[in-house]
CSV table of C-alpha atoms in Angstrom, one decimal:
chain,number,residue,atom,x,y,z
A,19,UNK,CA,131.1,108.9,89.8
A,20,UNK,CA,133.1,105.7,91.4
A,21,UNK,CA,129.5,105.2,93.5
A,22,UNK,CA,127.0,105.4,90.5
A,23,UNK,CA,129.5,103.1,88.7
A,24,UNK,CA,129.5,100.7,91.2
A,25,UNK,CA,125.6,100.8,91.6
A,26,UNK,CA,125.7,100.2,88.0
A,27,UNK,CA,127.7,97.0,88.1
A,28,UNK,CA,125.6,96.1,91.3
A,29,UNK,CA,121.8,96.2,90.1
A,30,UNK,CA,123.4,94.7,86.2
A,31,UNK,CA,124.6,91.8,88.5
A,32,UNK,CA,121.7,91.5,90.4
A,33,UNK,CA,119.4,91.2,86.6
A,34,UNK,CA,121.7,89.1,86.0
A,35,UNK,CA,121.2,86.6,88.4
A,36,UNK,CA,117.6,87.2,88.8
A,37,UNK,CA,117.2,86.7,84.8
A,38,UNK,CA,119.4,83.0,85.7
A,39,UNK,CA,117.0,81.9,88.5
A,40,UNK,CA,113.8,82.4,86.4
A,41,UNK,CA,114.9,80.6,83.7
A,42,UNK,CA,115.8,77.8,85.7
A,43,UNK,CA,112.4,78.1,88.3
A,44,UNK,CA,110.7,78.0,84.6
A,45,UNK,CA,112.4,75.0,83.3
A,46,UNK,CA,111.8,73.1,87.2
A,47,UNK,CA,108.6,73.8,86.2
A,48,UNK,CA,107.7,72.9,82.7
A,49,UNK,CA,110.4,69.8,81.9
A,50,UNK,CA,109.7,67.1,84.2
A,51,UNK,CA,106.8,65.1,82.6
A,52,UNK,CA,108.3,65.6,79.3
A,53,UNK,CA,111.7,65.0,80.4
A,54,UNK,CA,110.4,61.8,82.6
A,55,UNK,CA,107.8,60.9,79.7
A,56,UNK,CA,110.2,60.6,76.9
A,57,UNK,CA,113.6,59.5,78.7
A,58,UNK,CA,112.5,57.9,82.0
A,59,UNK,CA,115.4,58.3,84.8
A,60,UNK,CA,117.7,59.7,82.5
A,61,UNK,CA,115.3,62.5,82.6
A,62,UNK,CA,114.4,62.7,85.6
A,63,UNK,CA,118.4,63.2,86.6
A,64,UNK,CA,118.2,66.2,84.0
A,65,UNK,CA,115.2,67.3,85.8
A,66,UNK,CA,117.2,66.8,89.4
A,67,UNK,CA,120.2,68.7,87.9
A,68,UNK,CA,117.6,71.1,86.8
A,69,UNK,CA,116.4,72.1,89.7
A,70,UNK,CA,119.2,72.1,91.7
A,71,UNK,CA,120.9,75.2,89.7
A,72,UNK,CA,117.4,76.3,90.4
A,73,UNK,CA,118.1,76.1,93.8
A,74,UNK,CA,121.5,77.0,93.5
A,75,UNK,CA,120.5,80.2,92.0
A,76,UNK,CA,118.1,81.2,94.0
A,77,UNK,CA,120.8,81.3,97.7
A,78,UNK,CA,123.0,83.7,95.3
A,79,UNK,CA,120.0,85.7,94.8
A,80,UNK,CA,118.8,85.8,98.1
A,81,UNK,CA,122.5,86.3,99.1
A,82,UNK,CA,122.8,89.5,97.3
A,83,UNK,CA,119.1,90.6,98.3
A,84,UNK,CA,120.6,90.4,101.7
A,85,UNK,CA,123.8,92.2,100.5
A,86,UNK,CA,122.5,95.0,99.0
A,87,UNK,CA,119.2,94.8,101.8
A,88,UNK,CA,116.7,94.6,99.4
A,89,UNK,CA,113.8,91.9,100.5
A,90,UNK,CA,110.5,93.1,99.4
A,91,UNK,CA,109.2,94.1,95.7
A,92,UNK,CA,109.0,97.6,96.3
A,93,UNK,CA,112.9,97.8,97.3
A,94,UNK,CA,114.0,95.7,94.7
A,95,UNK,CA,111.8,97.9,91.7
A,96,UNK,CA,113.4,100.8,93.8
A,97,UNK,CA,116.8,99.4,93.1
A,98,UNK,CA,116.6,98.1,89.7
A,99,UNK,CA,115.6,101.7,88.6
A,100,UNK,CA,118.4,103.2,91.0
A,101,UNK,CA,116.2,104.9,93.2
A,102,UNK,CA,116.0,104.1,96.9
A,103,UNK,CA,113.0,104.3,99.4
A,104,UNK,CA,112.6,107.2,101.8
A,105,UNK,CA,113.1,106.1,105.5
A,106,UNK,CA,109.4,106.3,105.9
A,107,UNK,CA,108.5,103.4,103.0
A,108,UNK,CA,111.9,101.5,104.2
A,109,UNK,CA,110.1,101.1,107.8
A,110,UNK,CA,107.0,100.0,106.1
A,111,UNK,CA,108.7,97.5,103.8
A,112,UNK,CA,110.8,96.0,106.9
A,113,UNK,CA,107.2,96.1,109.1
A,114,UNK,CA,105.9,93.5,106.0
A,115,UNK,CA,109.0,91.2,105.9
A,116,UNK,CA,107.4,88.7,108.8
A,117,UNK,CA,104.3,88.1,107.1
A,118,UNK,CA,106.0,87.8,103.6
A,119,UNK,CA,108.0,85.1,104.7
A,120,UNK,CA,105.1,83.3,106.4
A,121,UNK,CA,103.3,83.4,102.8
A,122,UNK,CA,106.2,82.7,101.1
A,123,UNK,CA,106.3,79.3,103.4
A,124,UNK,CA,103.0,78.4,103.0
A,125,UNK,CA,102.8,79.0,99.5
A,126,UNK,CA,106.0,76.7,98.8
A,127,UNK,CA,104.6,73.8,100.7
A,128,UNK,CA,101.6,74.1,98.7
A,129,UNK,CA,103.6,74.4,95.7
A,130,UNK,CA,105.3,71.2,96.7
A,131,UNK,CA,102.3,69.2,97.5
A,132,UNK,CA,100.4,69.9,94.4
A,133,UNK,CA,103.4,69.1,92.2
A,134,UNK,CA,104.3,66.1,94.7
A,135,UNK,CA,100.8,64.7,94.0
A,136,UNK,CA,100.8,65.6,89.9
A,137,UNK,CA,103.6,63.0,89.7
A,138,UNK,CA,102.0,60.7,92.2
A,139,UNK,CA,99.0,61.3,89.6
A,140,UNK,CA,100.9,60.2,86.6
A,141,UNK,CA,103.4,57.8,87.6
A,142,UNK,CA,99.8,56.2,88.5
A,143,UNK,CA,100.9,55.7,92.2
């Protein structure tokens, strides 16, 4: 009872912080030409502060990921709906961590460069 209780209080926690992160990964996204546009380096400190609770949000997911050794999709739906992975899928799951990470890289400097040269773009630069 203790156990389930516990993994209760765990995966709410871990919703929790996930639900935190995308809000502000959403609002990194969508405020900074308005916030820039309409209130010029006043809003683009909101927009820093922004998107550094962003950041800041996103080590204290990854920290409990870690924790709780969830990394890929699969584990976390698994543990959001209190179910856990047989040690066959766990295997598989770790076998696709390397390449996720890899992506995940990629796909973040991309990220970065197209939103680096969006504001290049409108600043007019």
């Amino acid at each position: 009872m203790m156990k389930k209780q516990i993994v209760e209080e765990e995966q709410k926690n871990f919703k929790n912080l996930s639900g935190i992160f995308s809000i502000f990964l959403l609002a990194t996204i969508i405020t900074p030409v308005p916030l820039v546009h309409f209130l010029s380096y006043v809003g683009a400190g909101i927009w820093i502060v922004i998107a550094c609770l962003g950041i800041y949000f996103s080590i204290l997911v990854e920290k409990k990921k870690k924790e709780l050794d969830i990394q890929t999709y699969k584990e976390i739906v698994a543990f959001w709906e209190g179910k856990s992975l047989t040690e066959i899928e766990k295997a598989r799951e770790e076998g696709k961590r390397p390449y996720q990470t890899i992506v995940y890289t990629v796909g973040a400097g991309v990220i970065g460069a197209v939103v680096t040269l969006f504001f290049l773009w409108i600043l007019g630069v």
